[in-house]
């Protein structure tokens, strides 16, 4: 019997800017968790982590984070990961403003 | 103020060049992250939740206006226009890009500053009383000794790979404003038979296992200070628990072996190494001390100041809370609150930094200090200049009259920035400050230290807050644990846990209830929260915090 696997996304910080990024199904790094590949089994998770490790020139501190599938793509389940998709709460800095800029 | 000599200058420049090369090699792929991480940490560069973070040391909290201007320049050029002053007299930049960090370090080197040993298992920035050289209660300025310790510890070959980080704090005043009892080594200047020496405290610390330090010697002559401190670090370097990171700090070593055994080992090591200290250190100390000579204090009358106090209640209120007695006639120590209600504790914008630098230049003999309570100090201001200074501070949103009051909160960055955090600290601090401002009772409450950490590491000093708040993660939800009765002064104590934690929605009402409850409990308006707590014990405060449980038990 397969062990129960909590769905995951692969995440890291971008090497140059240090901002949070997520691994997409085609092996790119997106600054939006919704673009991330939603991983539902351990074997894929292992493989993707190995892929990520070969991209050390782009990212640092890669790890697997728990996620659930929402209407528009993967969403974080823990508030820590939620903050990483937004930025800090004391200033409109980080992704919460980058997103606004991207939308205009 | 201490000015780098050619050796210091050369050392820092070389280090910047090395790091520039290391960053280039990380970017071109010749260094892996595993190889690069220890190198960046040696230069104060962390990777946090949303970005890199650069931690710059402000040795013993002392800055001149040129250095403060440079901190502003860094905030503006490489960051988002602000910096965060911490409880260890450092400034942290929350948003630098990797490629810019060598330039930041190079800019810092231009003004005699650096980020060396602001991370890693080394002797960290030596911190000192933020009123050093100015306070009326001071025996002598502790900063020359702090600078001697900095020179000795920087790049000390034996102490680059200690079991864990090592923190030294020093005060020259009997009123301890440097939290000496919660440091790995605390040094308190004392006089004996007309000579200054030190009471040496070891094994204090906060974090997961908070401990108040123990006195290892009650009088150490000035001339023995460096070899004795070296003996302590050396003994710990050998005995420290390298098998377990949580047991590696010297507080655990002292706890496990007992202070008497540690004293015996330190004395033995001291006897061994004492002869190798030829006295050069004392010559160096004398030369350093000359650079810390007091400024030429001016003589002027203070009538205008007294008149302004009578004429302007807002000014009077500010002078009541934000001034401390200076040792020179007619002078005052000015604490500039960077805790305007609702602001992030410890953050200053580039503009504010420049305003403070300018004020130091114009009215403050070119000196500034950073306090461990995350405020900025102008240590030497003549009272006749205070009305003009106040007006300038007001214009820059820097005239909040709340030093030592409920909204003068220490808060670590917490989950808003820190990768280790288990909950947020900043919004809790902001909400508490706003709440007390709405109630307009801060001045009635009186002296109160609220300190908040976003995880067990206790960077926000919650253990030694009269009211401490620790952010925790309870099954994926922010939860806040309250501790009561902590004290960071010469009567240091670790606070006691009040009971179950509160949710993010309930923590501010709980603090409000607690403080209002204290106002009912106190003997008179003069009995501080801490005094009332010490008189009454934890029980009545628990009853206020958890009224439901009392009802259930009844
Ligand atoms: C944001 C990056 C930070 C990281 C990664 C960090 C990490 C840590 C860790 C791991 C400890 C526990 C160490 C131990 O007990 O062995 C600690 C303690 C401490 N840190 Fe931080 N910290 C950070 C920021 C700060 C800030 C912003 C402050 C001040 C506001 C600060 C001041 C302290 C103090 C005072 C202690 C505890 C006292 C002690 O060492 O006994 N740190 N920190
Ligand atoms: S107490 Fe925890 S959350 Fe706060 S700065 Fe320290 S390590 Fe980060």
XYZ file of C-alpha atoms and ligand atoms in Angstrom:
709
model
C 0.000 0.000 0.000
C 1.283 3.387 -0.943
C 1.785 5.799 1.914
C -0.575 8.736 2.032
C 1.082 11.647 0.240
C 0.039 15.233 0.965
C 0.098 17.153 -2.339
C 3.065 19.461 -2.796
C 4.626 22.157 -4.909
C 8.355 22.700 -5.344
C 9.412 26.134 -4.136
C 12.650 28.085 -3.686
C 14.040 31.613 -3.673
C 15.403 33.115 -6.858
C 19.186 33.318 -6.671
C 19.592 36.934 -7.767
C 16.579 38.635 -6.179
C 15.838 36.210 -3.364
C 12.081 36.316 -4.055
C 9.896 33.223 -3.726
C 9.395 31.109 -6.846
C 7.598 27.865 -7.729
C 8.497 25.127 -10.191
C 6.150 24.714 -13.131
C 5.375 21.458 -14.936
C 7.665 22.456 -17.810
C 10.604 23.045 -15.473
C 10.544 26.828 -15.260
C 10.386 28.990 -12.144
C 7.315 31.178 -11.791
C 6.773 33.938 -9.254
C 3.155 32.809 -8.927
C 2.254 29.646 -7.026
C -0.755 29.174 -9.326
C 1.592 28.291 -12.164
C 3.232 25.583 -10.077
C 3.043 21.910 -10.912
C 0.682 20.255 -8.429
C 2.435 17.093 -7.307
C 0.310 14.306 -5.932
C 2.750 11.413 -5.595
C 6.068 10.899 -3.920
C 7.938 9.591 -6.947
C 7.205 12.740 -8.949
C 8.139 14.876 -5.970
C 11.531 13.152 -5.756
C 12.119 13.577 -9.462
C 11.206 17.255 -9.454
C 13.476 17.903 -6.489
C 16.299 16.319 -8.456
C 15.473 18.557 -11.442
C 15.460 21.563 -9.148
C 18.854 20.673 -7.750
C 20.332 20.935 -11.223
C 19.148 24.554 -11.410
C 21.352 25.926 -8.635
C 22.430 28.765 -10.950
C 18.847 30.100 -10.802
C 17.575 29.344 -7.321
C 18.546 28.696 -3.695
C 16.936 26.920 -0.783
C 14.601 24.589 -2.689
C 12.016 22.561 -0.757
C 8.602 20.917 -1.054
C 5.662 22.826 0.388
C 2.183 21.466 1.083
C -0.505 22.703 -1.280
C -4.126 22.149 -2.303
C -5.682 22.546 -5.735
C -7.845 25.660 -5.941
C -9.945 27.069 -8.767
C -7.006 28.794 -10.409
C -4.183 26.452 -9.565
C -2.288 25.311 -6.490
C -2.715 27.241 -3.240
C -0.709 27.088 -0.028
C -2.145 25.320 3.007
C 0.080 26.852 5.693
C 0.131 30.552 6.541
C 3.887 30.688 6.152
C 3.605 29.632 2.535
C 0.695 31.989 2.120
C 2.905 34.927 3.186
C 5.483 33.853 0.645
C 2.894 34.288 -2.114
C 2.118 37.829 -0.914
C 4.918 39.539 1.004
C 4.985 41.135 4.426
C 1.914 42.536 6.182
C 3.398 45.845 7.344
C 4.122 47.301 3.920
C 2.782 46.698 0.433
C 6.092 45.199 -0.607
C 7.037 42.009 -2.366
C 4.624 40.040 -4.475
C 1.509 41.903 -3.440
C 2.752 44.963 -5.365
C 4.643 43.094 -8.060
C 1.341 41.426 -8.953
C -0.455 44.738 -9.246
C 2.294 46.011 -11.500
C 2.121 42.868 -13.634
C -1.609 43.264 -14.083
C -1.479 46.753 -15.508
C 34.547 58.316 18.064
C 36.766 55.503 16.946
C 38.231 55.964 13.457
C 39.572 52.981 11.566
C 43.347 52.822 11.355
C 45.134 51.525 8.239
C 45.000 47.974 9.505
C 41.229 48.035 10.097
C 40.679 49.733 6.764
C 42.842 47.250 4.866
C 41.218 44.294 6.562
C 37.687 45.389 5.708
C 38.595 46.277 2.099
C 40.199 42.875 1.580
C 37.127 41.206 2.986
C 34.832 43.129 0.626
C 36.995 42.169 -2.353
C 36.928 38.501 -1.308
C 33.176 38.559 -0.966
C 32.744 40.294 -4.325
C 34.656 37.430 -5.858
C 32.618 34.822 -3.954
C 29.336 36.376 -5.116
C 30.595 36.412 -8.708
C 31.512 32.745 -8.447
C 28.103 31.885 -6.992
C 26.420 33.702 -9.859
C 28.539 32.086 -12.568
C 27.889 28.667 -11.055
C 31.384 27.804 -9.796
C 30.101 27.768 -6.198
C 27.057 25.772 -5.135
C 24.637 27.192 -2.583
C 26.028 24.792 0.004
C 29.497 26.176 -0.590
C 28.340 29.761 -0.769
C 26.040 29.846 2.258
C 28.750 29.846 4.957
C 30.615 32.511 2.983
C 27.609 34.802 2.725
C 26.774 34.269 6.387
C 30.314 35.306 7.296
C 29.380 38.614 5.703
C 26.004 39.042 7.346
C 23.938 37.971 4.325
C 20.898 35.782 5.063
C 18.228 34.394 2.763
C 14.822 35.107 4.274
C 11.195 34.517 3.355
C 10.818 37.011 0.519
C 14.342 38.186 -0.155
C 17.914 38.384 1.061
C 18.634 40.216 4.282
C 21.876 42.026 5.066
C 22.753 42.589 8.709
C 25.202 45.425 9.355
C 26.864 45.922 12.720
C 26.730 49.206 14.562
C 29.527 48.454 17.041
C 28.374 49.255 20.597
C 25.544 51.170 18.942
C 27.699 54.203 18.117
C 27.458 56.123 14.844
C 28.404 59.521 13.516
C 26.253 61.482 11.076
C 28.289 60.423 8.032
C 27.715 56.790 8.922
C 23.999 57.361 9.468
C 23.825 59.119 6.099
C 25.447 56.066 4.562
C 22.855 53.785 6.141
C 20.228 56.019 4.514
C 22.033 55.811 1.190
C 22.003 52.002 1.374
C 18.306 51.956 2.240
C 17.504 54.150 -0.726
C 19.881 52.775 -3.320
C 19.760 49.053 -2.712
C 16.630 48.517 -0.646
C 13.071 49.797 -0.448
C 13.878 53.025 1.377
C 14.132 51.852 4.954
C 16.169 49.770 7.376
C 15.335 47.830 10.529
C 17.265 48.483 13.753
C 17.510 45.380 15.924
C 17.936 44.514 19.598
C 21.629 43.839 19.066
C 22.551 47.260 17.757
C 22.546 46.124 14.164
C 20.635 47.389 11.166
C 19.017 44.911 8.803
C 18.102 45.556 5.180
C 15.241 43.362 4.089
C 15.358 43.541 0.285
C 18.850 43.678 -1.175
C 19.640 41.804 -4.381
C 22.549 39.400 -4.316
C 24.547 41.233 -6.967
C 24.348 44.531 -5.066
C 25.631 43.267 -1.732
C 29.357 43.694 -2.495
C 28.658 47.327 -3.427
C 26.729 47.786 -0.196
C 29.658 46.429 1.789
C 32.050 48.615 -0.143
C 29.935 51.709 0.591
C 29.929 50.749 4.263
C 33.695 50.356 4.256
C 33.917 53.963 3.032
C 32.546 55.067 6.401
C 34.285 52.485 8.596
C 31.435 49.996 8.845
C 30.947 46.367 7.925
C 28.839 43.230 8.315
C 31.603 40.904 9.471
C 30.654 38.490 12.260
C 27.049 39.653 12.272
C 26.213 36.009 11.674
C 27.847 32.633 12.184
C 29.287 30.898 15.212
C 31.585 33.731 16.150
C 31.762 36.552 18.650
C 29.017 38.873 17.460
C 28.741 42.642 17.625
C 29.740 43.754 21.120
C 26.816 45.751 22.459
C 26.902 48.514 25.048
C 24.764 50.889 27.044
C 23.232 53.225 24.464
C 23.786 56.172 26.806
C 27.504 55.380 27.129
C 29.692 58.434 27.484
C 26.693 60.613 28.301
C 24.730 59.149 31.213
C 24.797 60.936 34.553
C 24.957 57.630 36.415
C 27.990 56.351 34.550
C 31.271 55.309 36.212
C 33.142 55.535 32.914
C 32.471 55.184 29.185
C 32.454 51.423 28.400
C 32.980 51.924 24.662
C 36.796 51.929 24.596
C 36.695 48.451 26.122
C 33.937 47.458 23.695
C 36.117 48.634 20.799
C 39.091 46.732 22.224
C 36.905 43.615 22.376
C 35.767 44.216 18.806
C 39.327 44.455 17.535
C 40.358 41.385 19.501
C 37.383 39.264 18.420
C 37.248 40.264 14.746
C 38.763 37.441 12.761
C 40.271 35.942 15.938
C 41.601 32.653 14.519
C 40.641 30.578 17.559
C 37.089 31.887 17.630
C 35.811 31.610 14.059
C 34.158 28.222 14.570
C 32.753 28.344 18.058
C 30.104 25.847 19.172
C 27.491 28.569 18.610
C 27.178 32.354 18.341
C 28.642 34.328 21.233
C 27.364 37.653 22.487
C 29.052 40.140 24.804
C 27.397 43.203 26.327
C 29.013 45.890 28.425
C 27.849 48.713 30.648
C 29.690 51.401 32.555
C 26.656 52.285 34.670
C 25.084 50.589 37.661
C 21.720 50.998 35.915
C 21.986 48.272 33.336
C 20.742 49.382 29.931
C 22.669 46.732 28.029
C 20.865 43.595 29.263
C 24.193 42.245 30.506
C 22.535 39.412 32.403
C 21.051 37.922 29.256
C 24.305 37.697 27.322
C 26.941 35.001 27.023
C 29.264 37.407 28.790
C 27.984 40.513 30.539
C 30.479 43.079 31.787
C 29.433 45.597 34.426
C 31.880 48.256 35.419
C 32.377 48.547 39.180
C 34.740 50.525 41.380
C 36.929 48.941 44.039
C 39.349 50.961 46.151
C 39.192 53.793 43.668
C 39.970 51.646 40.608
C 37.548 50.666 37.875
C 37.137 47.016 37.069
C 34.412 44.646 35.981
C 31.887 42.321 37.439
C 31.821 39.488 34.919
C 28.609 37.586 34.304
C 28.501 34.431 32.191
C 25.878 32.121 30.833
C 22.965 34.440 30.389
C 20.864 34.146 27.273
C 17.354 34.083 25.903
C 16.090 31.785 23.167
C 14.765 28.299 23.789
C 16.285 28.011 27.272
C 16.293 31.485 28.806
C 18.764 31.972 31.641
C 19.995 34.830 33.761
C 23.789 34.886 33.807
C 25.864 34.054 36.851
C 28.670 36.091 38.356
C 31.976 34.372 37.635
C 34.045 37.088 39.250
C 32.839 40.114 41.117
C 35.883 42.218 40.414
C 38.216 41.881 37.491
C 40.893 44.580 37.170
C 40.775 46.477 33.897
C 44.192 45.181 32.835
C 43.038 41.558 33.049
C 39.878 41.991 31.057
C 41.003 40.804 27.645
C 42.904 37.687 28.799
C 40.050 36.813 31.157
C 37.384 37.115 28.460
C 39.612 35.108 26.154
C 39.940 32.446 28.856
C 36.142 32.195 29.134
C 35.591 31.851 25.400
C 38.440 29.390 25.154
C 37.057 27.153 27.925
C 33.631 27.175 26.337
C 35.113 26.531 22.894
C 36.505 23.292 24.333
C 33.543 22.226 26.518
C 30.617 23.560 24.494
C 28.150 20.927 23.236
C 28.927 20.645 19.544
C 26.753 17.509 19.401
C 23.545 19.459 19.891
C 22.904 22.922 18.522
C 20.244 23.554 21.147
C 22.685 22.828 23.945
C 25.695 24.557 22.488
C 25.422 27.994 24.065
C 27.624 28.784 27.068
C 24.532 29.066 29.282
C 24.093 25.284 28.919
C 27.799 24.675 29.549
C 27.577 26.712 32.743
C 24.369 24.943 33.684
C 25.789 21.461 33.073
C 29.174 21.962 34.728
C 28.174 24.467 37.384
C 29.545 27.977 37.765
C 32.190 26.863 40.283
C 33.713 24.344 37.902
C 33.612 26.853 35.036
C 35.300 29.434 37.281
C 38.018 26.910 38.149
C 38.649 26.098 34.477
C 38.597 29.747 33.453
C 41.044 30.671 36.214
C 43.365 27.887 35.104
C 43.166 28.949 31.467
C 43.617 32.564 32.486
C 46.815 31.687 34.366
C 48.066 29.972 31.217
C 47.411 32.769 28.783
C 47.881 35.824 30.988
C 51.666 36.011 30.377
C 51.121 36.171 26.607
C 49.288 39.466 27.039
C 52.293 41.741 27.197
C 50.421 44.900 27.995
C 50.060 45.982 24.368
C 46.321 45.591 24.791
C 46.402 48.235 27.518
C 48.414 50.566 25.292
C 45.913 50.032 22.520
C 43.093 50.658 24.965
C 44.650 53.954 25.992
C 44.918 55.010 22.361
C 41.312 53.964 21.713
C 40.111 55.808 24.813
C 41.565 59.061 23.476
C 39.322 58.720 20.453
C 36.307 58.508 22.726
C 37.127 61.769 24.495
C 33.984 63.694 25.375
C 33.033 66.451 22.926
C 33.633 70.063 23.899
C 30.399 70.699 25.751
C 29.128 74.216 25.375
C 28.007 76.558 28.112
C 24.682 78.270 27.517
C 21.663 79.131 29.567
C 18.565 76.979 29.529
C 15.927 79.639 30.061
C 14.514 79.258 26.564
C 14.100 75.555 27.166
C 12.259 76.077 30.452
C 10.024 78.676 28.810
C 9.219 76.348 25.909
C 8.277 73.609 28.358
C 5.786 75.908 30.015
C 4.425 77.286 26.755
C 4.024 74.029 24.836
C 2.442 71.001 26.533
C 3.309 68.675 23.660
C 6.957 69.657 23.959
C 6.789 69.221 27.726
C 5.298 65.771 27.392
C 8.034 64.793 24.954
C 10.767 66.089 27.269
C 9.202 64.164 30.155
C 9.377 60.821 28.355
C 12.212 61.094 25.848
C 15.000 62.824 27.800
C 17.491 61.274 30.180
C 19.802 63.061 32.548
C 23.177 63.904 31.060
C 26.404 64.103 33.016
C 27.219 67.595 31.692
C 25.418 70.659 32.989
C 22.733 71.975 30.678
C 22.802 68.871 28.509
C 20.262 66.116 27.927
C 20.293 62.708 26.304
C 17.566 62.584 23.658
C 15.894 59.312 22.752
C 14.235 59.553 19.368
C 11.350 57.140 19.206
C 11.177 55.255 15.940
C 7.972 53.700 17.278
C 5.326 56.133 16.130
C 1.987 54.493 16.927
C 1.210 52.002 14.200
C 4.711 52.048 12.711
C 6.948 48.979 12.516
C 9.143 48.972 15.633
C 12.748 49.608 14.671
C 12.153 50.723 11.091
C 13.500 54.066 9.961
C 13.168 55.455 6.449
C 16.130 56.859 4.561
C 14.653 60.338 5.002
C 14.316 59.859 8.735
C 17.878 58.582 8.978
C 19.073 61.710 7.174
C 17.045 63.960 9.437
C 18.566 62.268 12.480
C 22.053 62.548 10.983
C 21.517 66.252 10.313
C 20.234 66.866 13.810
C 23.258 65.083 15.229
C 25.466 67.337 13.133
C 23.659 70.527 14.075
C 22.779 69.944 17.702
C 24.386 66.711 18.823
C 28.199 66.925 18.522
C 27.909 64.549 15.559
C 26.989 61.501 17.621
C 24.140 59.006 17.397
C 23.432 55.737 19.124
C 21.178 52.796 18.394
C 19.512 51.356 21.466
C 18.835 47.670 22.028
C 15.240 48.808 22.369
C 15.212 49.748 18.681
C 15.341 53.519 19.088
C 17.888 56.133 18.067
C 19.661 58.322 20.604
C 21.286 61.727 20.340
C 23.540 61.426 23.377
C 24.672 65.028 23.719
C 22.164 67.814 23.117
C 22.246 71.127 24.936
C 18.861 71.946 26.427
C 18.806 75.331 24.716
C 18.678 73.485 21.387
C 15.833 71.191 22.341
C 12.920 73.359 21.148
C 14.409 73.595 17.637
C 15.349 69.933 17.672
C 11.822 68.983 18.675
C 10.315 71.033 15.862
C 12.557 69.290 13.339
C 11.720 65.870 14.780
C 8.015 66.588 14.559
C 8.301 67.507 10.914
C 9.897 64.119 10.244
C 7.342 62.124 12.260
C 10.010 61.375 14.834
C 8.666 63.203 17.884
C 6.520 60.479 19.409
C 6.606 60.912 23.198
C 6.511 57.243 24.142
C 9.980 56.137 25.270
C 9.560 53.454 27.935
C 5.769 53.415 27.551
C 3.355 50.750 26.360
C 3.785 51.530 22.663
C 7.599 51.561 22.815
C 7.497 47.886 21.914
C 10.414 45.719 20.873
C 9.369 43.409 18.064
C 11.503 41.106 15.942
C 10.632 40.854 12.224
C 8.648 37.671 12.830
C 6.875 35.817 10.059
C 6.628 38.937 7.925
C 10.325 38.589 7.053
C 12.095 35.897 9.036
C 12.500 32.389 7.660
C 12.627 30.880 11.146
C 9.474 32.489 12.487
C 6.427 30.612 13.700
C 4.105 33.654 13.773
C 4.064 37.366 13.023
C 5.323 39.953 15.518
C 5.024 43.270 13.719
C 1.234 43.452 13.262
C 0.745 42.555 16.931
C 3.064 45.387 17.964
C 1.320 47.776 15.587
C -2.139 46.899 16.874
C -1.172 47.157 20.536
C 0.411 50.565 19.969
C -2.632 51.790 18.054
C -4.982 50.522 20.722
C -3.211 52.311 23.573
C -3.028 55.439 21.468
C -6.800 55.313 20.943
C -7.374 54.830 24.655
C -5.003 57.749 25.445
C -3.841 56.058 28.636
C -0.192 55.363 27.883
C 1.076 58.130 30.116
C -1.232 57.006 32.924
C -0.002 53.435 32.599
C 3.587 54.586 33.003
C 6.747 52.541 32.503
C 5.930 49.313 30.718
C 8.039 47.067 28.536
C 6.179 44.954 26.021
C 8.461 42.723 23.948
C 7.448 40.415 21.129
C 9.255 37.548 19.382
C 8.013 35.598 16.384
C 9.530 32.336 17.552
C 11.312 30.638 20.413
C 14.672 32.178 19.433
C 13.550 35.265 21.332
C 15.195 37.921 19.169
C 12.487 40.295 20.415
C 13.581 39.674 24.047
C 10.076 38.601 25.121
C 11.476 36.701 28.130
C 12.692 39.922 29.694
C 9.633 42.027 28.850
C 7.368 43.044 31.721
C 4.834 41.648 29.309
C 6.360 39.230 26.830
C 4.589 37.884 23.768
C 5.831 34.827 21.907
C 4.324 33.943 18.544
C 3.796 30.236 17.992
C 2.358 27.964 15.330
C -0.469 25.884 16.750
C -1.583 23.455 14.039
C -0.958 25.953 11.264
C -2.555 28.901 13.058
C -0.810 31.851 14.716
C -1.007 31.674 18.487
C 0.477 34.004 21.080
C 1.875 33.020 24.448
C 2.111 35.682 27.167
C 4.892 35.818 29.766
C 4.779 38.145 32.767
C 7.284 39.734 35.081
C 10.396 39.673 32.914
C 12.998 42.373 33.538
C 16.029 43.295 31.422
C 17.788 45.608 33.882
C 20.220 45.037 36.745
C 17.378 43.213 38.528
C 16.974 40.917 35.506
C 14.402 38.154 35.550
C 12.872 35.771 33.060
C 9.115 36.155 32.749
C 6.673 33.479 33.794
C 4.238 31.888 31.373
C 0.754 33.159 32.104
C -1.215 30.240 30.677
C -2.579 29.055 27.338
C -1.822 31.163 24.280
C -4.217 33.529 22.501
C -5.286 33.597 18.877
C -4.227 36.464 16.636
C -7.659 38.039 17.140
C -7.584 37.683 20.914
C -4.038 38.752 21.750
C -4.543 42.526 21.594
C -7.734 42.471 23.715
C -5.897 40.216 26.181
C -3.047 42.724 26.508
C -5.527 45.568 26.901
C -7.390 43.641 29.616
C -4.129 42.892 31.389
C -2.966 46.494 31.402
C -6.324 47.923 32.440
C -6.498 45.262 35.133
C -3.089 46.294 36.406
C -4.288 49.898 36.669
C -7.046 48.695 39.004
C -4.632 46.577 41.020
C -1.826 49.051 41.558
C -1.353 50.850 44.882
C -0.909 54.213 43.288
C -0.059 55.677 39.910
C 3.598 55.337 40.911
C 3.523 51.588 41.237
C 4.722 50.258 37.881
C 3.385 47.138 36.230
C 6.533 45.269 37.228
C 6.346 46.463 40.835
C 2.699 45.455 41.067
C 3.498 42.077 39.569
C 6.294 41.557 42.080
C 4.061 42.535 44.958
C 1.011 40.522 43.934
C 2.465 37.542 42.078
C 1.070 36.023 38.918
C -2.365 34.934 40.224
C -4.382 38.166 39.869
C -2.936 38.745 36.402
C -3.886 35.232 35.345
C -7.383 35.864 36.609
C -7.587 38.948 34.408
C -6.233 37.154 31.369
C -8.443 34.087 31.759
C -11.699 35.284 33.339
C -13.586 32.388 31.747
C -11.522 29.775 33.527
C -12.078 31.472 36.832
C -15.809 31.415 36.169
C -15.681 27.756 35.218
C -13.747 26.850 38.324
C -16.165 28.717 40.576
C 15.784 37.867 10.586
C 16.856 37.115 10.756
C 17.190 36.492 12.081
C 17.545 35.215 12.269
C 17.657 34.144 11.218
C 17.800 35.048 13.681
C 18.174 33.869 14.270
C 18.296 33.669 15.612
C 18.477 32.402 16.257
C 18.566 31.065 15.541
C 18.568 32.614 17.594
C 18.748 31.580 18.701
C 20.156 31.242 18.851
C 20.529 30.400 20.038
O 19.931 30.513 21.110
O 21.494 29.645 19.917
C 18.454 34.030 17.767
C 18.535 34.673 18.978
C 18.542 36.028 19.114
N 18.505 36.976 18.107
Fe 18.045 36.613 16.223
N 17.600 36.225 14.306
C 17.227 37.133 13.365
C 16.920 38.457 13.556
C 17.111 39.083 14.740
C 16.636 40.390 14.999
C 15.897 41.280 13.995
C 16.978 40.664 16.252
C 16.589 41.894 16.998
C 15.384 42.496 16.809
C 17.736 39.543 16.778
C 18.322 39.429 18.044
C 18.491 38.223 18.681
C 18.582 38.068 20.102
C 18.629 39.211 21.102
C 18.599 36.690 20.374
C 18.469 35.944 21.689
C 19.339 36.119 22.744
C 20.392 35.076 22.915
O 21.207 34.903 22.015
O 20.410 34.453 23.967
N 17.771 38.588 15.835
N 18.294 34.648 16.552
S 12.619 35.510 17.217
Fe 12.391 34.041 15.616
S 11.033 35.111 14.213
Fe 11.921 36.667 15.464
S 13.715 37.323 14.294
Fe 14.348 35.775 15.787
S 14.401 33.925 14.604
Fe 13.124 35.381 13.476
